[in-house]
Structure formats: structure tokens, C-alpha cells
């Protein structure tokens, strides 16, 4: 039996786990950080919570006799990806990564690129604006330094504590978010600035397309640097890499 640990938290991680679980010679464990209070059903055994840094993960890999680590975390989970790369170095376990391509600006986009969320808060400027925060709940507090703006904040789980700003409205929702719905949302609340991370993929691109159609500025947080490990851009590509790494017994002619 080949033991595979998938570091997840993304739609692609769940899809990949389901795809690999079809192999009877694979034992799949999907690891979630536990930051989402009510994650969707994953379809394979799930481990929730941290490992205790790179050394803790390396110990887990040895104890559980893991044969392959797949980093399918969010593009902004750089700390987890760094720990994973160091853990496999310590343990000698191979690693593959699922790296979803980022979005690229096209004609009509009004992107202001920034390196991190605090910089995004500063990029909104001094005059009051109506801002759609679509960065999740973890870093929303960074915008307390700019209380003059009116905020529409969308997240999967509640933002706790609430932001110490005079005007903030909270929406609880889980994607995907189609472009027509996003356009209606931006128009309803008179949004004139969208703050987003460059997550890539189709599920949350609707707000970017809607902002383009409405001529709205997007403050786009660049992706952090990630470890250089063997990777693929799609679930199918990565599944093929795993199949090649662990060819089914029947295909080896045994």
C-alpha cells in the first residue's frame, strides 16, 4: 500500500484526493489546517490541525510511513509550503505540488499590484472609498488602519472580532461566485475598489471580471514566493505524475 499525504484546503486538493482514492493500492490522507470552521466533505480520511512545524511534519512522515507528500495548499499558504519542503528534505520523502496558475491582467483591468495585505490597505488612499474586501477573514484586521473607508467583507466563516471601523458589512458565503452575481453585488453596494489576492482559478475570478466590466480598481496582492519543488498546474496533470511515480502493479507486468 502506498501512503500519500495531501496538504489541502483547496477545491483542487479535494478533487485530487478523490481521483487518487480510486486506486486501490493508494491510502490517501488529506490534511487540513483547521482554519475553516465547517469545511465541505472531503471524501477521504482527514487529519485536522498543524504538525508542529517542519520537524513535526518530518516526524509524522516517518511515523506514518508516508511515501509521497502532495502540497495542494492555497497559493498564499507559503508558510505551510515552506515547512513541507523542509520536512521532506529531512525525511527523504518525495514531494509534488499542485500550483494553480495565477490570474493575468487583460485589457480593461485596473490593477494596482501590492506585495502584501498591509500594503493593500495603504494603497486604498486617504479619501473615503467603498471597498469590497475579498481576502478572507484571516487578514481583514489589517484594514483597521484605514477606518475612513466603508467596507463590504466576504468570508466563509465570521470575522471575529469585528473590525474596529465605523462602517463595515459582513457577508458569509462560499464560492464559486459567477461573474453576473459579482457584478450585481458590486453595483448594489456602489463598490469603487476591490481588494483581492491573486488566487487563480475560475471559482473566484468572477469579481475580477465584474470589476473590469464596471471600471472598478482592483488592489491585487501578489503571490508570495514558494519553494521550488516538482509541480503541476492541474489536478489531472498532477494525478498523471503520481501514476507515473507509482505505476499500478498490472502495468508493470508483475
PDB file of C-alpha atoms in Angstrom:
ATOM      1  CA  UNK A   1       0.000   0.000   0.000  1.00  0.00           C
ATOM      2  CA  UNK A   2       1.292   3.442  -0.969  1.00  0.00           C
ATOM      3  CA  UNK A   3       0.607   6.076   1.708  1.00  0.00           C
ATOM      4  CA  UNK A   4       0.038   9.575   0.332  1.00  0.00           C
ATOM      5  CA  UNK A   5      -0.381  12.703   2.417  1.00  0.00           C
ATOM      6  CA  UNK A   6      -2.136  15.611   0.705  1.00  0.00           C
ATOM      7  CA  UNK A   7      -1.769  19.016   2.336  1.00  0.00           C
ATOM      8  CA  UNK A   8      -5.086  20.528   1.360  1.00  0.00           C
ATOM      9  CA  UNK A   9      -7.607  23.245   1.985  1.00  0.00           C
ATOM     10  CA  UNK A  10      -8.389  23.935  -1.670  1.00  0.00           C
ATOM     11  CA  UNK A  11     -11.015  22.610  -4.065  1.00  0.00           C
ATOM     12  CA  UNK A  12      -8.250  21.068  -6.149  1.00  0.00           C
ATOM     13  CA  UNK A  13      -6.905  19.173  -3.120  1.00  0.00           C
ATOM     14  CA  UNK A  14     -10.318  17.595  -2.551  1.00  0.00           C
ATOM     15  CA  UNK A  15     -10.658  16.736  -6.235  1.00  0.00           C
ATOM     16  CA  UNK A  16      -7.180  15.240  -6.329  1.00  0.00           C
ATOM     17  CA  UNK A  17      -7.831  13.167  -3.212  1.00  0.00           C
ATOM     18  CA  UNK A  18     -10.973  11.745  -4.785  1.00  0.00           C
ATOM     19  CA  UNK A  19      -9.164  10.961  -8.011  1.00  0.00           C
ATOM     20  CA  UNK A  20      -6.242   9.198  -6.319  1.00  0.00           C
ATOM     21  CA  UNK A  21      -8.537   7.322  -3.923  1.00  0.00           C
ATOM     22  CA  UNK A  22      -9.840   5.368  -6.918  1.00  0.00           C
ATOM     23  CA  UNK A  23      -6.527   3.495  -6.888  1.00  0.00           C
ATOM     24  CA  UNK A  24      -6.926   0.528  -4.523  1.00  0.00           C
ATOM     25  CA  UNK A  25      -3.188   0.493  -3.854  1.00  0.00           C
ATOM     26  CA  UNK A  26      -3.242   4.082  -2.566  1.00  0.00           C
ATOM     27  CA  UNK A  27      -4.056   5.084   1.005  1.00  0.00           C
ATOM     28  CA  UNK A  28      -4.894   8.806   0.981  1.00  0.00           C
ATOM     29  CA  UNK A  29      -4.869  11.142   3.977  1.00  0.00           C
ATOM     30  CA  UNK A  30      -5.952  14.746   3.462  1.00  0.00           C
ATOM     31  CA  UNK A  31      -4.550  17.258   5.933  1.00  0.00           C
ATOM     32  CA  UNK A  32      -6.471  20.463   6.707  1.00  0.00           C
ATOM     33  CA  UNK A  33      -5.103  23.334   8.759  1.00  0.00           C
ATOM     34  CA  UNK A  34      -8.430  23.717  10.563  1.00  0.00           C
ATOM     35  CA  UNK A  35      -8.895  27.408   9.812  1.00  0.00           C
ATOM     36  CA  UNK A  36     -12.305  26.853   8.213  1.00  0.00           C
ATOM     37  CA  UNK A  37     -14.940  26.090  10.824  1.00  0.00           C
ATOM     38  CA  UNK A  38     -17.159  23.953   8.577  1.00  0.00           C
ATOM     39  CA  UNK A  39     -15.161  22.568   5.628  1.00  0.00           C
ATOM     40  CA  UNK A  40     -17.007  20.732   2.884  1.00  0.00           C
ATOM     41  CA  UNK A  41     -16.948  16.937   2.954  1.00  0.00           C
ATOM     42  CA  UNK A  42     -13.628  15.672   1.585  1.00  0.00           C
ATOM     43  CA  UNK A  43     -14.426  12.049   0.714  1.00  0.00           C
ATOM     44  CA  UNK A  44     -11.206  10.590   2.189  1.00  0.00           C
ATOM     45  CA  UNK A  45      -9.760  10.321   5.726  1.00  0.00           C
ATOM     46  CA  UNK A  46      -8.962  13.799   7.037  1.00  0.00           C
ATOM     47  CA  UNK A  47      -6.377  14.982   9.541  1.00  0.00           C
ATOM     48  CA  UNK A  48      -7.061  18.426  11.012  1.00  0.00           C
ATOM     49  CA  UNK A  49      -4.570  20.762  12.660  1.00  0.00           C
ATOM     50  CA  UNK A  50      -0.887  21.595  12.451  1.00  0.00           C
ATOM     51  CA  UNK A  51       2.099  19.254  12.721  1.00  0.00           C
ATOM     52  CA  UNK A  52       4.378  21.410  14.821  1.00  0.00           C
ATOM     53  CA  UNK A  53       6.457  22.972  12.081  1.00  0.00           C
ATOM     54  CA  UNK A  54       8.786  21.277   9.636  1.00  0.00           C
ATOM     55  CA  UNK A  55      10.320  18.982  12.247  1.00  0.00           C
ATOM     56  CA  UNK A  56       6.897  17.855  13.451  1.00  0.00           C
ATOM     57  CA  UNK A  57       5.809  17.113   9.904  1.00  0.00           C
ATOM     58  CA  UNK A  58       9.026  15.196   9.215  1.00  0.00           C
ATOM     59  CA  UNK A  59       8.376  13.080  12.311  1.00  0.00           C
ATOM     60  CA  UNK A  60       4.815  12.419  11.156  1.00  0.00           C
ATOM     61  CA  UNK A  61       6.017  11.335   7.714  1.00  0.00           C
ATOM     62  CA  UNK A  62       8.396   8.824   9.247  1.00  0.00           C
ATOM     63  CA  UNK A  63       5.951   7.501  11.843  1.00  0.00           C
ATOM     64  CA  UNK A  64       3.105   7.072   9.352  1.00  0.00           C
ATOM     65  CA  UNK A  65       5.412   5.653   6.671  1.00  0.00           C
ATOM     66  CA  UNK A  66       4.311   8.234   4.109  1.00  0.00           C
ATOM     67  CA  UNK A  67       5.601   7.525   0.603  1.00  0.00           C
ATOM     68  CA  UNK A  68       4.619  10.835  -1.026  1.00  0.00           C
ATOM     69  CA  UNK A  69       3.642  14.339   0.100  1.00  0.00           C
ATOM     70  CA  UNK A  70       1.460  16.464  -2.171  1.00  0.00           C
ATOM     71  CA  UNK A  71       1.338  20.166  -1.409  1.00  0.00           C
ATOM     72  CA  UNK A  72      -2.087  21.275  -2.644  1.00  0.00           C
ATOM     73  CA  UNK A  73      -2.472  24.188  -0.251  1.00  0.00           C
ATOM     74  CA  UNK A  74      -3.677  27.683  -1.150  1.00  0.00           C
ATOM     75  CA  UNK A  75      -1.181  29.764  -3.166  1.00  0.00           C
ATOM     76  CA  UNK A  76      -0.868  32.120  -0.165  1.00  0.00           C
ATOM     77  CA  UNK A  77      -0.131  29.357   2.376  1.00  0.00           C
ATOM     78  CA  UNK A  78       3.588  29.999   1.920  1.00  0.00           C
ATOM     79  CA  UNK A  79       4.487  29.062   5.500  1.00  0.00           C
ATOM     80  CA  UNK A  80       2.939  25.602   5.136  1.00  0.00           C
ATOM     81  CA  UNK A  81       4.591  25.070   1.762  1.00  0.00           C
ATOM     82  CA  UNK A  82       7.977  26.073   3.182  1.00  0.00           C
ATOM     83  CA  UNK A  83       7.568  23.692   6.120  1.00  0.00           C
ATOM     84  CA  UNK A  84       6.549  20.893   3.765  1.00  0.00           C
ATOM     85  CA  UNK A  85       9.630  21.375   1.588  1.00  0.00           C
ATOM     86  CA  UNK A  86      11.889  21.313   4.640  1.00  0.00           C
ATOM     87  CA  UNK A  87      10.104  18.278   6.132  1.00  0.00           C
ATOM     88  CA  UNK A  88      10.592  16.168   3.023  1.00  0.00           C
ATOM     89  CA  UNK A  89      14.236  17.222   2.916  1.00  0.00           C
ATOM     90  CA  UNK A  90      14.662  15.954   6.473  1.00  0.00           C
ATOM     91  CA  UNK A  91      12.703  12.744   5.957  1.00  0.00           C
ATOM     92  CA  UNK A  92      13.695  11.857   2.403  1.00  0.00           C
ATOM     93  CA  UNK A  93      10.070  11.566   1.272  1.00  0.00           C
ATOM     94  CA  UNK A  94       9.361  12.818  -2.283  1.00  0.00           C
ATOM     95  CA  UNK A  95       7.069  15.814  -2.782  1.00  0.00           C
ATOM     96  CA  UNK A  96       4.893  17.117  -5.589  1.00  0.00           C
ATOM     97  CA  UNK A  97       2.977  20.400  -5.606  1.00  0.00           C
ATOM     98  CA  UNK A  98      -0.250  21.489  -7.217  1.00  0.00           C
ATOM     99  CA  UNK A  99       0.384  25.093  -8.255  1.00  0.00           C
ATOM    100  CA  UNK A 100      -2.710  26.749  -9.666  1.00  0.00           C
ATOM    101  CA  UNK A 101      -1.729  29.415 -12.254  1.00  0.00           C
ATOM    102  CA  UNK A 102      -2.325  32.989 -11.183  1.00  0.00           C
ATOM    103  CA  UNK A 103      -4.546  35.459 -12.982  1.00  0.00           C
ATOM    104  CA  UNK A 104      -3.014  37.803 -15.539  1.00  0.00           C
ATOM    105  CA  UNK A 105      -4.341  41.310 -16.243  1.00  0.00           C
ATOM    106  CA  UNK A 106      -6.100  41.797 -19.571  1.00  0.00           C
ATOM    107  CA  UNK A 107      -7.280  44.859 -21.476  1.00  0.00           C
ATOM    108  CA  UNK A 108      -9.653  46.899 -19.337  1.00  0.00           C
ATOM    109  CA  UNK A 109      -8.333  45.725 -15.965  1.00  0.00           C
ATOM    110  CA  UNK A 110      -7.361  48.439 -13.470  1.00  0.00           C
ATOM    111  CA  UNK A 111      -4.975  46.562 -11.216  1.00  0.00           C
ATOM    112  CA  UNK A 112      -2.803  48.114  -8.543  1.00  0.00           C
ATOM    113  CA  UNK A 113      -0.250  45.472  -7.557  1.00  0.00           C
ATOM    114  CA  UNK A 114       0.954  45.287  -3.949  1.00  0.00           C
ATOM    115  CA  UNK A 115       3.175  42.820  -2.104  1.00  0.00           C
ATOM    116  CA  UNK A 116       1.057  42.162   0.992  1.00  0.00           C
ATOM    117  CA  UNK A 117      -2.230  42.948   2.719  1.00  0.00           C
ATOM    118  CA  UNK A 118      -0.973  45.880   4.866  1.00  0.00           C
ATOM    119  CA  UNK A 119       0.304  47.480   1.654  1.00  0.00           C
ATOM    120  CA  UNK A 120      -3.140  46.918   0.125  1.00  0.00           C
ATOM    121  CA  UNK A 121      -4.712  48.879   2.991  1.00  0.00           C
ATOM    122  CA  UNK A 122      -2.372  51.785   2.325  1.00  0.00           C
ATOM    123  CA  UNK A 123      -2.980  51.606  -1.428  1.00  0.00           C
ATOM    124  CA  UNK A 124      -6.652  52.474  -0.894  1.00  0.00           C
ATOM    125  CA  UNK A 125      -5.536  56.043  -0.221  1.00  0.00           C
ATOM    126  CA  UNK A 126      -6.832  58.714   2.126  1.00  0.00           C
ATOM    127  CA  UNK A 127     -10.192  59.797   0.619  1.00  0.00           C
ATOM    128  CA  UNK A 128     -13.109  57.591   1.797  1.00  0.00           C
ATOM    129  CA  UNK A 129     -13.998  54.756  -0.572  1.00  0.00           C
ATOM    130  CA  UNK A 130     -16.494  51.884  -0.749  1.00  0.00           C
ATOM    131  CA  UNK A 131     -14.288  48.801  -0.575  1.00  0.00           C
ATOM    132  CA  UNK A 132     -15.053  45.155  -1.230  1.00  0.00           C
ATOM    133  CA  UNK A 133     -12.650  43.030   0.820  1.00  0.00           C
ATOM    134  CA  UNK A 134     -12.418  39.575  -0.771  1.00  0.00           C
ATOM    135  CA  UNK A 135      -9.332  38.265   1.005  1.00  0.00           C
ATOM    136  CA  UNK A 136     -10.969  36.029   3.623  1.00  0.00           C
ATOM    137  CA  UNK A 137     -11.122  36.682   7.337  1.00  0.00           C
ATOM    138  CA  UNK A 138      -7.548  35.944   8.448  1.00  0.00           C
ATOM    139  CA  UNK A 139      -6.030  39.293   7.463  1.00  0.00           C
ATOM    140  CA  UNK A 140      -9.062  41.570   7.426  1.00  0.00           C
ATOM    141  CA  UNK A 141      -7.834  43.290  10.581  1.00  0.00           C
ATOM    142  CA  UNK A 142      -5.074  44.967   8.578  1.00  0.00           C
ATOM    143  CA  UNK A 143      -7.655  47.454   7.295  1.00  0.00           C
ATOM    144  CA  UNK A 144      -8.340  48.915  10.715  1.00  0.00           C
ATOM    145  CA  UNK A 145      -5.560  51.396   9.897  1.00  0.00           C
ATOM    146  CA  UNK A 146      -7.888  52.892   7.275  1.00  0.00           C
ATOM    147  CA  UNK A 147     -11.189  53.420   9.143  1.00  0.00           C
ATOM    148  CA  UNK A 148     -12.352  56.175   6.791  1.00  0.00           C
ATOM    149  CA  UNK A 149     -13.493  53.644   4.197  1.00  0.00           C
ATOM    150  CA  UNK A 150     -16.763  51.743   4.045  1.00  0.00           C
ATOM    151  CA  UNK A 151     -16.122  48.012   3.894  1.00  0.00           C
ATOM    152  CA  UNK A 152     -18.031  45.073   2.463  1.00  0.00           C
ATOM    153  CA  UNK A 153     -16.251  41.975   3.790  1.00  0.00           C
ATOM    154  CA  UNK A 154     -16.950  38.497   2.477  1.00  0.00           C
ATOM    155  CA  UNK A 155     -15.650  35.320   4.106  1.00  0.00           C
ATOM    156  CA  UNK A 156     -16.567  31.674   4.577  1.00  0.00           C
ATOM    157  CA  UNK A 157     -16.506  31.977   8.387  1.00  0.00           C
ATOM    158  CA  UNK A 158     -17.374  35.001  10.556  1.00  0.00           C
ATOM    159  CA  UNK A 159     -14.732  37.675  11.103  1.00  0.00           C
ATOM    160  CA  UNK A 160     -14.097  37.637  14.852  1.00  0.00           C
ATOM    161  CA  UNK A 161     -13.567  40.064  16.392  1.00  0.00           C
ATOM    162  CA  UNK A 162     -15.306  42.514  14.118  1.00  0.00           C
ATOM    163  CA  UNK A 163     -13.157  45.229  12.610  1.00  0.00           C
ATOM    164  CA  UNK A 164     -12.663  48.365  14.683  1.00  0.00           C
ATOM    165  CA  UNK A 165     -14.014  50.572  11.901  1.00  0.00           C
ATOM    166  CA  UNK A 166     -17.262  52.590  11.907  1.00  0.00           C
ATOM    167  CA  UNK A 167     -18.749  51.186   8.695  1.00  0.00           C
ATOM    168  CA  UNK A 168     -18.404  47.509   7.814  1.00  0.00           C
ATOM    169  CA  UNK A 169     -20.884  44.994   6.442  1.00  0.00           C
ATOM    170  CA  UNK A 170     -20.150  41.272   6.628  1.00  0.00           C
ATOM    171  CA  UNK A 171     -21.244  38.609   4.153  1.00  0.00           C
ATOM    172  CA  UNK A 172     -20.848  34.880   4.790  1.00  0.00           C
ATOM    173  CA  UNK A 173     -20.579  32.928   1.544  1.00  0.00           C
ATOM    174  CA  UNK A 174     -18.654  30.095  -0.052  1.00  0.00           C
ATOM    175  CA  UNK A 175     -17.711  30.141  -3.750  1.00  0.00           C
ATOM    176  CA  UNK A 176     -17.859  29.689  -6.609  1.00  0.00           C
ATOM    177  CA  UNK A 177     -19.045  33.211  -7.399  1.00  0.00           C
ATOM    178  CA  UNK A 178     -20.256  33.693 -11.002  1.00  0.00           C
ATOM    179  CA  UNK A 179     -19.481  36.977 -12.737  1.00  0.00           C
ATOM    180  CA  UNK A 180     -23.143  38.116 -13.091  1.00  0.00           C
ATOM    181  CA  UNK A 181     -23.669  37.689  -9.339  1.00  0.00           C
ATOM    182  CA  UNK A 182     -20.450  39.532  -8.561  1.00  0.00           C
ATOM    183  CA  UNK A 183     -21.384  42.381 -10.845  1.00  0.00           C
ATOM    184  CA  UNK A 184     -24.775  42.696  -9.157  1.00  0.00           C
ATOM    185  CA  UNK A 185     -23.053  42.729  -5.755  1.00  0.00           C
ATOM    186  CA  UNK A 186     -20.597  45.455  -6.732  1.00  0.00           C
ATOM    187  CA  UNK A 187     -23.373  47.579  -8.199  1.00  0.00           C
ATOM    188  CA  UNK A 188     -25.712  47.076  -5.239  1.00  0.00           C
ATOM    189  CA  UNK A 189     -23.162  48.389  -2.749  1.00  0.00           C
ATOM    190  CA  UNK A 190     -21.625  51.039  -5.001  1.00  0.00           C
ATOM    191  CA  UNK A 191     -18.170  49.495  -4.681  1.00  0.00           C
ATOM    192  CA  UNK A 192     -15.310  51.557  -6.126  1.00  0.00           C
ATOM    193  CA  UNK A 193     -12.374  49.375  -5.045  1.00  0.00           C
ATOM    194  CA  UNK A 194     -11.911  45.612  -4.772  1.00  0.00           C
ATOM    195  CA  UNK A 195      -9.132  44.111  -2.656  1.00  0.00           C
ATOM    196  CA  UNK A 196      -8.181  40.609  -3.772  1.00  0.00           C
ATOM    197  CA  UNK A 197      -5.434  38.040  -3.612  1.00  0.00           C
ATOM    198  CA  UNK A 198      -4.305  36.517  -6.895  1.00  0.00           C
ATOM    199  CA  UNK A 199      -5.799  33.123  -6.079  1.00  0.00           C
ATOM    200  CA  UNK A 200      -6.103  31.955  -9.663  1.00  0.00           C
ATOM    201  CA  UNK A 201      -8.716  29.504 -10.895  1.00  0.00           C
ATOM    202  CA  UNK A 202     -12.285  30.038 -12.010  1.00  0.00           C
ATOM    203  CA  UNK A 203     -14.183  29.854  -8.708  1.00  0.00           C
ATOM    204  CA  UNK A 204     -13.429  33.412  -7.568  1.00  0.00           C
ATOM    205  CA  UNK A 205     -12.469  35.095 -10.828  1.00  0.00           C
ATOM    206  CA  UNK A 206     -15.983  36.495 -11.206  1.00  0.00           C
ATOM    207  CA  UNK A 207     -15.215  39.551  -9.077  1.00  0.00           C
ATOM    208  CA  UNK A 208     -12.185  40.360 -11.227  1.00  0.00           C
ATOM    209  CA  UNK A 209     -14.197  40.139 -14.441  1.00  0.00           C
ATOM    210  CA  UNK A 210     -17.035  42.133 -12.875  1.00  0.00           C
ATOM    211  CA  UNK A 211     -14.656  44.863 -11.702  1.00  0.00           C
ATOM    212  CA  UNK A 212     -13.219  45.083 -15.211  1.00  0.00           C
ATOM    213  CA  UNK A 213     -16.686  45.405 -16.746  1.00  0.00           C
ATOM    214  CA  UNK A 214     -17.593  48.183 -14.296  1.00  0.00           C
ATOM    215  CA  UNK A 215     -14.257  50.018 -14.495  1.00  0.00           C
ATOM    216  CA  UNK A 216     -13.502  49.395 -10.813  1.00  0.00           C
ATOM    217  CA  UNK A 217      -9.960  49.400  -9.448  1.00  0.00           C
ATOM    218  CA  UNK A 218      -8.629  46.111  -8.074  1.00  0.00           C
ATOM    219  CA  UNK A 219      -5.933  46.211  -5.408  1.00  0.00           C
ATOM    220  CA  UNK A 220      -4.243  42.896  -6.189  1.00  0.00           C
ATOM    221  CA  UNK A 221      -1.971  41.262  -3.620  1.00  0.00           C
ATOM    222  CA  UNK A 222       0.895  39.472  -5.346  1.00  0.00           C
ATOM    223  CA  UNK A 223       1.587  35.845  -4.536  1.00  0.00           C
ATOM    224  CA  UNK A 224       4.349  35.063  -2.043  1.00  0.00           C
ATOM    225  CA  UNK A 225       7.405  33.111  -3.220  1.00  0.00           C
ATOM    226  CA  UNK A 226       7.018  29.342  -2.833  1.00  0.00           C
ATOM    227  CA  UNK A 227       9.596  26.544  -2.633  1.00  0.00           C
ATOM    228  CA  UNK A 228      10.875  25.174  -5.919  1.00  0.00           C
ATOM    229  CA  UNK A 229       9.576  21.606  -5.999  1.00  0.00           C
ATOM    230  CA  UNK A 230       8.237  19.404  -8.829  1.00  0.00           C
ATOM    231  CA  UNK A 231       4.759  20.682  -9.641  1.00  0.00           C
ATOM    232  CA  UNK A 232       1.769  20.620 -11.963  1.00  0.00           C
ATOM    233  CA  UNK A 233      -0.873  23.215 -12.756  1.00  0.00           C
ATOM    234  CA  UNK A 234      -3.961  20.987 -12.757  1.00  0.00           C
ATOM    235  CA  UNK A 235      -5.468  18.035 -10.912  1.00  0.00           C
ATOM    236  CA  UNK A 236      -5.234  15.811 -13.991  1.00  0.00           C
ATOM    237  CA  UNK A 237      -1.594  16.708 -14.611  1.00  0.00           C
ATOM    238  CA  UNK A 238      -0.615  16.006 -11.020  1.00  0.00           C
ATOM    239  CA  UNK A 239      -2.585  12.754 -10.906  1.00  0.00           C
ATOM    240  CA  UNK A 240      -0.687  11.636 -14.021  1.00  0.00           C
ATOM    241  CA  UNK A 241       2.610  12.452 -12.282  1.00  0.00           C
ATOM    242  CA  UNK A 242       1.580  10.325  -9.300  1.00  0.00           C
ATOM    243  CA  UNK A 243       0.537   7.456 -11.568  1.00  0.00           C
ATOM    244  CA  UNK A 244       3.903   7.636 -13.293  1.00  0.00           C
ATOM    245  CA  UNK A 245       5.694   7.647  -9.946  1.00  0.00           C
ATOM    246  CA  UNK A 246       3.733   4.654  -8.649  1.00  0.00           C
ATOM    247  CA  UNK A 247       2.694   2.619 -11.664  1.00  0.00           C
ATOM    248  CA  UNK A 248      -0.113   0.131 -10.924  1.00  0.00           C
ATOM    249  CA  UNK A 249       1.140  -3.433 -10.477  1.00  0.00           C
ATOM    250  CA  UNK A 250      -0.791  -4.626 -13.560  1.00  0.00           C
ATOM    251  CA  UNK A 251       1.003  -2.071 -15.737  1.00  0.00           C
ATOM    252  CA  UNK A 252       4.398  -3.265 -14.521  1.00  0.00           C
ATOM    253  CA  UNK A 253       3.573  -6.783 -15.735  1.00  0.00           C
ATOM    254  CA  UNK A 254       4.047  -8.286 -12.280  1.00  0.00           C
TER     255      UNK A 254
END
